[in-house]
Short mmCIF file of C-alpha atoms in Angstrom, two decimals:
data_model
loop_
_atom_site.label_atom_id
_atom_site.label_comp_id
_atom_site.label_asym_id
_atom_site.label_seq_id
_atom_site.Cartn_x
_atom_site.Cartn_y
_atom_site.Cartn_z
CA MET A 5 -199.68 38.70 -23.72
CA GLU A 6 -199.45 41.10 -20.87
CA GLN A 7 -196.19 41.55 -19.01
CA ASP A 8 -195.78 42.74 -15.49
CA VAL A 9 -193.52 45.78 -15.48
CA GLU A 10 -192.10 46.85 -12.17
CA SER A 11 -192.62 50.56 -11.74
CA PRO A 12 -189.84 52.45 -10.00
CA ALA A 13 -190.59 53.54 -6.47
CA ILE A 14 -191.32 57.21 -6.17
CA THR A 15 -189.67 58.79 -3.16
CA ARG A 16 -191.04 62.06 -2.00
CA PRO A 17 -189.06 64.37 0.19
CA PRO A 18 -190.53 64.88 3.63
CA LYS A 19 -192.77 67.88 3.85
CA LEU A 20 -191.31 70.59 6.02
CA PRO A 21 -193.38 72.63 8.44
CA LYS A 22 -194.68 75.93 7.16
CA GLN A 23 -192.38 77.99 9.39
CA ALA A 24 -189.37 76.00 8.24
CA ARG A 25 -190.33 76.45 4.57
CA GLU A 26 -190.61 80.21 5.07
CA ASP A 27 -187.31 80.50 6.93
CA LEU A 28 -185.34 78.28 4.54
CA PRO A 29 -184.92 80.86 1.72
CA LYS A 30 -183.81 83.45 4.25
CA GLN A 31 -181.24 81.09 5.72
CA LEU A 32 -179.92 80.16 2.28
CA ALA A 33 -179.68 83.82 1.32
CA GLU A 34 -177.76 84.58 4.50
CA MET A 35 -175.41 81.66 3.84
CA ASP A 36 -174.76 82.83 0.28
CA ARG A 37 -174.17 86.38 1.49
CA ALA A 38 -171.77 85.19 4.20
CA LYS A 39 -169.76 83.31 1.57
CA LYS A 40 -169.48 86.39 -0.65
CA ILE A 41 -168.15 88.66 2.10
CA GLN A 42 -164.50 89.46 1.46
CA ARG A 43 -162.61 90.44 4.58
CA TYR A 44 -160.09 93.24 4.64
CA VAL A 45 -158.54 91.87 7.85
CA GLN A 46 -158.88 88.24 8.93
CA LYS A 47 -160.10 87.26 12.38
CA ASP A 48 -156.54 86.37 13.40
CA GLY A 49 -155.32 89.85 12.42
CA LYS A 50 -153.68 89.06 9.08
CA CYS A 51 -154.35 91.65 6.39
CA ASN A 52 -156.00 90.15 3.33
CA VAL A 53 -154.13 92.36 0.88
CA HIS A 54 -151.61 91.19 -1.72
CA HIS A 55 -149.23 93.57 -3.51
CA GLY A 56 -148.95 92.91 -7.21
CA ASN A 57 -147.07 94.43 -10.14
CA VAL A 58 -144.40 95.97 -7.93
CA ARG A 59 -141.75 97.03 -10.44
CA GLU A 60 -139.43 98.95 -8.12
CA THR A 61 -138.15 95.82 -6.39
CA TYR A 62 -134.78 97.48 -5.73
CA ARG A 63 -136.41 99.32 -2.85
CA TYR A 64 -136.46 96.06 -0.88
CA LEU A 65 -132.68 95.80 -1.22
CA THR A 66 -132.11 99.33 0.05
CA ASP A 67 -133.45 98.14 3.42
CA ILE A 68 -131.95 94.67 3.34
CA PHE A 69 -132.09 94.23 7.12
CA THR A 70 -135.87 94.69 7.31
CA THR A 71 -136.29 92.52 4.22
CA LEU A 72 -134.43 89.65 5.89
CA VAL A 73 -136.40 90.05 9.10
CA ASP A 74 -139.71 89.95 7.22
CA LEU A 75 -138.81 86.72 5.40
CA LYS A 76 -140.22 83.40 6.52
CA TRP A 77 -138.15 81.29 8.84
CA ARG A 78 -137.12 78.72 6.22
CA PHE A 79 -135.75 81.42 3.91
CA ASN A 80 -134.13 83.25 6.80
CA LEU A 81 -132.28 80.15 7.99
CA PHE A 82 -131.26 79.29 4.42
CA ILE A 83 -129.75 82.75 3.91
CA PHE A 84 -128.06 82.54 7.33
CA VAL A 85 -126.28 79.30 6.43
CA LEU A 86 -125.58 80.44 2.88
CA VAL A 87 -123.86 83.69 3.90
CA TYR A 88 -121.48 81.97 6.32
CA THR A 89 -120.72 79.15 3.88
CA VAL A 90 -119.95 81.55 1.04
CA THR A 91 -117.61 83.69 3.15
CA TRP A 92 -115.75 80.61 4.44
CA LEU A 93 -115.38 79.23 0.92
CA PHE A 94 -114.27 82.58 -0.50
CA PHE A 95 -111.53 83.18 2.07
CA GLY A 96 -110.55 79.52 1.95
CA PHE A 97 -109.99 79.92 -1.79
CA MET A 98 -107.92 83.07 -1.12
CA TRP A 99 -105.68 81.23 1.36
CA TRP A 100 -105.22 78.38 -1.12
CA LEU A 101 -104.47 80.86 -3.93
CA ILE A 102 -101.73 82.56 -1.84
CA ALA A 103 -100.17 79.18 -1.04
CA TYR A 104 -100.32 78.16 -4.70
CA LEU A 105 -98.78 81.38 -6.01
CA ARG A 106 -95.99 81.33 -3.42
CA GLY A 107 -95.17 77.69 -4.22
CA ASP A 108 -96.02 76.40 -0.73
CA LEU A 109 -97.86 73.41 -2.22
CA ASP A 110 -94.68 72.33 -4.05
CA HIS A 111 -92.58 72.35 -0.85
CA ILE A 112 -94.86 70.50 1.53
CA ALA A 113 -92.22 67.98 2.60
CA ASP A 114 -89.38 70.53 2.58
CA ASN A 115 -88.51 71.45 6.17
CA GLN A 116 -86.26 74.30 4.99
CA TRP A 117 -89.15 76.10 3.28
CA THR A 118 -91.13 78.70 5.24
CA PRO A 119 -94.73 78.64 3.99
CA CYS A 120 -97.34 81.35 4.43
CA VAL A 121 -99.45 79.06 6.57
CA ASN A 122 -97.97 76.05 8.27
CA ASN A 123 -99.54 72.64 7.55
CA LEU A 124 -101.65 73.98 4.67
CA ASN A 125 -101.35 71.31 1.96
CA GLY A 126 -104.52 71.77 -0.14
CA PHE A 127 -107.89 73.41 -0.59
CA VAL A 128 -109.53 71.42 2.23
CA SER A 129 -106.90 72.50 4.74
CA ALA A 130 -107.23 76.11 3.46
CA PHE A 131 -111.01 75.94 3.95
CA LEU A 132 -110.56 74.67 7.52
CA PHE A 133 -108.06 77.46 8.23
CA SER A 134 -110.58 80.00 6.92
CA ILE A 135 -113.23 78.69 9.34
CA GLU A 136 -110.76 78.77 12.26
CA THR A 137 -109.78 82.35 11.43
CA GLU A 138 -113.29 83.75 11.03
CA THR A 139 -114.75 81.97 14.05
CA THR A 140 -111.58 82.59 16.15
CA ILE A 141 -111.37 78.93 17.08
CA GLY A 142 -107.59 78.60 16.74
CA TYR A 143 -106.77 74.90 17.11
CA GLY A 144 -103.04 75.70 16.87
CA TYR A 145 -102.14 73.20 14.13
CA ARG A 146 -102.38 75.66 11.24
CA VAL A 147 -100.88 79.07 11.87
CA ILE A 148 -99.77 82.01 9.73
CA THR A 149 -96.07 82.90 9.66
CA ASP A 150 -94.43 86.32 9.69
CA LYS A 151 -92.80 85.75 6.29
CA CYS A 152 -96.08 86.29 4.40
CA PRO A 153 -97.19 89.95 4.24
CA GLU A 154 -100.03 89.19 1.83
CA GLY A 155 -101.31 86.59 4.28
CA ILE A 156 -101.25 89.14 7.09
CA VAL A 157 -103.32 91.58 5.02
CA LEU A 158 -105.80 88.83 4.16
CA LEU A 159 -106.04 87.89 7.83
CA LEU A 160 -106.97 91.47 8.73
CA VAL A 161 -109.55 91.70 5.97
CA GLN A 162 -111.17 88.40 6.94
CA SER A 163 -111.29 89.35 10.62
CA VAL A 164 -113.01 92.66 9.91
CA LEU A 165 -115.47 91.29 7.36
CA GLY A 166 -116.16 88.30 9.56
CA SER A 167 -117.10 90.60 12.44
CA ILE A 168 -119.44 92.56 10.16
CA VAL A 169 -121.12 89.38 8.91
CA ASN A 170 -121.50 88.11 12.46
CA ALA A 171 -123.05 91.36 13.65
CA PHE A 172 -125.45 91.53 10.71
CA MET A 173 -126.63 87.92 10.71
CA VAL A 174 -126.75 87.46 14.49
CA GLY A 175 -128.60 90.78 14.83
CA CYS A 176 -131.06 89.71 12.17
CA MET A 177 -131.71 86.41 13.92
CA PHE A 178 -132.08 88.11 17.30
CA VAL A 179 -134.68 90.56 15.99
CA LYS A 180 -136.46 87.72 14.20
CA ILE A 181 -136.65 85.67 17.39
CA SER A 182 -137.63 88.54 19.67
CA GLN A 183 -140.46 89.84 17.47
CA PRO A 184 -143.60 90.28 19.61
CA LYS A 185 -145.91 88.76 17.01
CA LYS A 186 -146.46 85.67 19.10
CA ARG A 187 -147.35 87.84 22.08
CA ALA A 188 -150.41 88.93 20.15
CA GLU A 189 -151.62 85.30 20.13
CA THR A 190 -152.58 85.68 23.81
CA LEU A 191 -154.56 88.89 23.18
CA VAL A 192 -158.08 87.76 22.37
CA PHE A 193 -161.10 89.51 20.89
CA SER A 194 -164.71 88.42 21.20
CA THR A 195 -166.10 86.45 18.27
CA ASN A 196 -169.01 88.86 17.82
CA ALA A 197 -169.67 92.53 18.40
CA VAL A 198 -173.04 93.55 19.87
CA ILE A 199 -175.38 96.55 19.72
CA SER A 200 -177.63 97.26 22.69
CA MET A 201 -178.75 100.02 25.00
CA ARG A 202 -176.38 101.44 27.60
CA ASP A 203 -177.33 104.45 29.71
CA GLY A 204 -180.24 105.23 27.43
CA ARG A 205 -178.20 105.22 24.20
CA LEU A 206 -177.49 102.68 21.51
CA CYS A 207 -173.91 101.45 21.76
CA LEU A 208 -171.66 99.19 19.71
CA MET A 209 -169.55 96.96 21.95
CA PHE A 210 -166.90 94.25 21.70
CA ARG A 211 -164.70 92.57 24.30
CA VAL A 212 -160.91 92.23 24.59
CA GLY A 213 -158.80 90.21 27.00
CA ASP A 214 -155.22 89.19 27.83
CA LEU A 215 -154.51 85.55 28.67
CA ARG A 216 -151.06 86.16 30.19
CA ASN A 217 -150.22 87.26 33.70
CA SER A 218 -147.56 89.64 32.33
CA HIS A 219 -149.56 92.64 31.26
CA ILE A 220 -149.48 94.92 28.24
CA VAL A 221 -148.10 98.33 29.25
CA GLU A 222 -149.65 101.52 27.81
CA ALA A 223 -152.37 99.56 26.05
CA SER A 224 -154.64 101.49 23.70
CA ILE A 225 -157.50 100.50 21.42
CA ARG A 226 -158.60 101.88 18.05
CA ALA A 227 -161.37 100.96 15.64
CA LYS A 228 -161.92 101.64 11.93
CA LEU A 229 -164.98 101.23 9.75
CA ILE A 230 -164.07 99.78 6.35
CA LYS A 231 -166.79 100.54 3.84
CA SER A 232 -166.83 101.64 0.22
CA LYS A 233 -168.50 104.98 -0.45
CA GLN A 234 -169.38 107.31 -3.28
CA THR A 235 -168.92 111.05 -2.96
CA LYS A 236 -171.38 113.72 -4.04
CA GLU A 237 -169.27 114.29 -7.14
CA GLY A 238 -169.63 110.65 -8.16
CA GLU A 239 -166.16 109.50 -7.12
CA PHE A 240 -166.10 105.90 -5.86
CA ILE A 241 -163.75 105.28 -2.91
CA PRO A 242 -163.22 101.55 -2.30
CA LEU A 243 -162.60 100.40 1.26
CA ASN A 244 -162.88 103.87 2.74
CA GLN A 245 -161.62 104.05 6.33
CA THR A 246 -163.61 105.96 8.95
CA ASP A 247 -162.60 106.39 12.58
CA ILE A 248 -164.90 104.91 15.22
CA ASN A 249 -164.65 106.78 18.50
CA VAL A 250 -164.07 104.30 21.33
CA GLY A 251 -163.28 106.90 23.99
CA TYR A 252 -160.54 109.05 22.50
CA ASN A 253 -162.01 112.25 23.93
CA THR A 254 -162.57 110.82 27.40
CA GLY A 255 -159.43 108.66 27.63
CA ASP A 256 -161.40 105.40 27.66
CA ASP A 257 -159.31 104.16 24.72
CA ARG A 258 -156.30 103.77 27.07
CA LEU A 259 -156.76 100.44 28.81
CA PHE A 260 -155.59 98.82 32.01
CA LEU A 261 -155.90 95.33 30.59
CA VAL A 262 -155.71 93.17 33.70
CA SER A 263 -159.10 91.52 33.15
CA PRO A 264 -161.35 91.39 30.06
CA LEU A 265 -162.85 94.76 29.14
CA ILE A 266 -165.89 95.69 27.05
CA ILE A 267 -165.01 98.45 24.60
CA CYS A 268 -168.00 100.72 23.96
CA HIS A 269 -168.73 103.05 21.06
CA GLU A 270 -171.67 105.39 21.62
CA ILE A 271 -173.77 105.75 18.47
CA ASN A 272 -174.37 109.49 18.29
CA GLN A 273 -174.54 112.12 15.54
CA ASN A 274 -170.81 111.77 14.84
CA SER A 275 -171.00 108.00 14.55
CA PRO A 276 -171.07 106.28 11.14
CA PHE A 277 -173.87 104.05 12.53
CA TRP A 278 -176.16 107.01 13.31
CA GLU A 279 -178.71 106.18 10.60
CA ILE A 280 -178.28 102.39 10.55
CA SER A 281 -181.12 100.26 11.91
CA GLN A 282 -181.23 96.53 12.52
CA ALA A 283 -182.81 95.84 9.12
CA HIS A 284 -180.34 98.16 7.41
CA LEU A 285 -177.37 96.54 9.15
CA ALA A 286 -178.26 93.11 7.78
CA LYS A 287 -177.98 94.49 4.24
CA GLU A 288 -174.82 96.51 4.74
CA GLU A 289 -171.43 95.38 3.43
CA LEU A 290 -169.08 96.77 6.03
CA GLU A 291 -166.26 95.67 8.27
CA ILE A 292 -165.04 96.95 11.62
CA VAL A 293 -161.30 96.58 12.20
CA VAL A 294 -160.14 96.81 15.84
CA ILE A 295 -156.49 97.38 16.73
CA LEU A 296 -155.00 96.83 20.20
CA GLU A 297 -151.51 98.22 20.77
CA GLY A 298 -149.16 98.27 23.73
CA MET A 299 -145.70 97.41 24.99
CA VAL A 300 -144.73 93.94 26.17
CA GLU A 301 -143.84 94.15 29.83
CA ALA A 302 -141.05 91.57 29.59
CA THR A 303 -139.19 92.99 26.57
CA GLY A 304 -140.43 96.57 26.19
CA MET A 305 -141.19 96.04 22.50
CA THR A 306 -144.37 97.31 20.88
CA CYS A 307 -147.02 94.70 20.21
CA GLN A 308 -150.11 94.99 18.02
CA ALA A 309 -153.11 92.67 17.83
CA ARG A 310 -155.86 93.02 15.23
CA SER A 311 -159.25 91.52 14.50
CA SER A 312 -162.35 92.43 12.52
CA TYR A 313 -166.14 92.11 12.51
CA VAL A 314 -168.26 91.94 9.37
CA SER A 315 -171.93 92.87 9.41
CA SER A 316 -173.05 89.27 10.03
CA GLU A 317 -170.88 89.19 13.18
CA ILE A 318 -172.51 92.29 14.69
CA LYS A 319 -175.42 91.03 16.79
CA TRP A 320 -178.22 93.54 17.35
CA GLY A 321 -179.99 93.33 20.71
CA TYR A 322 -177.38 91.34 22.64
CA ARG A 323 -175.03 91.88 25.56
CA PHE A 324 -171.92 90.11 26.78
CA THR A 325 -172.12 87.60 29.59
CA PRO A 326 -170.13 88.71 32.67
CA VAL A 327 -166.92 86.74 33.17
CA LEU A 328 -165.52 88.31 36.37
CA THR A 329 -166.49 86.84 39.74
CA LEU A 330 -165.31 87.60 43.27
CA GLU A 331 -163.74 84.64 45.04
CA ASP A 332 -162.15 84.32 48.46
CA GLY A 333 -159.53 87.06 48.35
CA PHE A 334 -159.20 87.44 44.56
CA TYR A 335 -161.09 87.97 41.33
CA GLU A 336 -161.48 85.08 38.92
CA VAL A 337 -162.00 85.37 35.15
CA ASP A 338 -163.97 82.62 33.44
CA TYR A 339 -162.70 82.56 29.86
CA ASN A 340 -165.19 79.83 28.97
CA SER A 341 -167.82 82.59 28.84
CA PHE A 342 -165.61 85.15 27.13
CA HIS A 343 -167.45 84.91 23.79
CA ASP A 344 -170.93 84.27 25.24
CA ILE A 345 -173.74 86.78 24.65
CA TYR A 346 -177.37 86.91 25.70
CA GLU A 347 -180.38 88.63 24.17
CA THR A 348 -181.83 91.82 25.64
CA ASN A 349 -184.61 94.26 24.79
CA THR A 350 -183.26 96.73 22.26
CA PRO A 351 -185.07 99.04 19.80
CA THR A 352 -184.72 97.90 16.21
CA CYS A 353 -184.73 101.44 14.82
CA SER A 354 -181.64 103.52 14.18
CA ALA A 355 -180.11 105.80 16.80
CA LYS A 356 -181.33 108.82 14.85
CA GLU A 357 -184.93 107.60 14.87
CA LEU A 358 -184.65 106.73 18.54
CA ALA A 359 -183.40 110.23 19.33
CA ASP A 360 -186.28 111.77 17.35
CA MET A 361 -188.87 109.72 19.22
CA THR A 362 -187.29 110.59 22.55
CA SER A 363 -187.30 114.30 21.73
CA ARG A 364 -190.98 114.21 20.75
CA THR A 365 -191.98 112.65 24.05
CA ARG A 366 -190.30 115.50 25.91
CA LEU A 367 -192.20 118.33 24.07
CA PRO A 368 -194.78 120.50 25.93
CA LEU A 369 -198.39 119.30 26.06
CA THR A 370 -199.84 122.33 24.25
CA TRP A 371 -197.43 121.94 21.33
CA SER A 372 -198.02 118.24 20.99
CA LEU A 373 -201.85 118.76 21.17
CA ALA A 374 -201.80 121.44 18.50
CA SER A 375 -199.58 119.34 16.23
CA LYS A 376 -201.85 116.35 16.71
CA LEU A 377 -204.94 118.39 15.75
CA SER A 378 -203.22 119.82 12.70
CA GLN A 379 -202.21 116.32 11.60
CA GLN A 380 -205.85 115.21 11.85
CA GLY A 381 -206.95 118.11 9.63
CA LEU A 382 -209.44 119.71 12.06
CA PRO A 383 -210.67 123.27 11.40
CA GLU A 384 -208.88 126.08 13.14
CA SER A 385 -212.09 126.97 15.07
CA GLU A 386 -212.28 123.47 16.49
CA GLN A 387 -208.60 123.61 17.42
CA GLU A 388 -209.33 126.81 19.36
CA GLY A 389 -212.23 125.06 21.05
CA GLN A 390 -210.00 122.23 22.13
CA GLU A 391 -207.49 124.68 23.56
CA THR A 392 -210.18 126.57 25.52
CA LYS A 393 -211.24 123.44 27.42
CA THR A 394 -208.50 124.09 29.91
CA SER A 395 -209.78 127.65 30.70
CA PRO A 396 -212.23 128.56 33.52
CA ASP A 397 -215.95 127.82 33.15
CA ASN A 398 -217.16 131.35 32.53
CA GLN A 399 -214.49 132.03 29.94
CA GLU A 400 -215.23 128.70 28.28
CA LYS A 401 -218.93 129.53 27.88
CA SER A 402 -218.28 132.93 26.34
CA GLN A 403 -215.75 131.52 23.87
CA GLN A 404 -218.13 128.70 23.01
CA THR A 405 -220.89 131.26 22.19
CA GLU A 406 -218.56 133.24 19.96
CA ARG A 407 -217.49 130.11 18.19
CA ASN A 408 -221.10 129.06 17.57
CA GLY A 409 -221.86 132.51 16.17
CA ASP A 410 -218.91 132.32 13.83
CA ILE A 411 -219.98 128.91 12.61
CA ALA A 412 -223.56 130.24 11.97
CA ASN A 413 -222.20 133.16 9.96
CA ILE A 414 -220.09 130.82 7.87
CA GLU A 415 -223.09 128.60 7.16
CA SER A 416 -225.31 131.58 6.13
CA GLU A 417 -222.63 132.87 3.77
CA SER A 418 -222.27 129.47 2.18
CA LYS A 419 -226.05 129.30 1.54
CA VAL A 420 -226.06 132.71 -0.16
#
């Protein structure tokens, strides 16, 4: 007996176009490569470096002020409250101990007894008196008497130490609050860097801008190339740092950052990108770190903003879209187009190859003609014939006759 068996439906994936099938492996490879890239500096400027196995931790305590300032806010506030609480408790215990040793706690109701501190009848009241003394509140209910020399000494010690604690902790909090790190949040860098032609030369460019109306004073820009290298002796240097000239010699690295500026690095013989082409750049594992420094106009403190560009974020053959327009009586900056780029005609070869091709086009005609003939492997006699075409008619005929005679002699010798 035959049974009808339902065969499972076979689903076939849709067939992609040929161009899409060819581009898919390249796109997947680029995605995998982008995932493997490890940044040295994040886009927001944070350094992606962690210090491990630091055994000499005592060095952090030698500069305790900077250590407290560098702590996170939750730890800073916890230490702030803890220090004041501990000092109040310590001196409160000392005031209670003096009252206990002198017997003031046994003569609380005795009006004939002169205590060290009036109206101090326990540890709680001693703790409150310690707070009033250190914070100089002075409610007037509890007061030290002149019959207690040890209490007078303790009052002096607590006043001095309290002033030191106040100066240290309040100073730490003030520096923590006034740090210009948040000012760097309004200093923006373009998402991508570009490489294109400018004034007949290949240039690497990126854009910086300031979102605030209060400007950065004495602003300057620097750039570093982060790339591992191996020396001629075989030494491997991880994350080697190389300076990228962004106008140090000409003063273009000092900025008047009122509107967004395009920072340009000319790729010349001293540039680390001199021999890098578009195809070579796509395979390189490098990172460009840019550093913008200046003083905050409102506070006068130094501010630093950082960002970085990996090789996949360097677009070859693009330029930045202009963002500055002239309005009625003022200039307007359109930050919606700050990160926009557009494609432009740019050679895909390296700057070195481009310079070589440019130099060859500028050579004299006679040199280029002779080199062309030598590359084609023509006999020397024919090269001389080509050169004599530019001479007068009578001289050309005589040289042609001599050349024919030489060729006939050569042929007769070869037959013999």
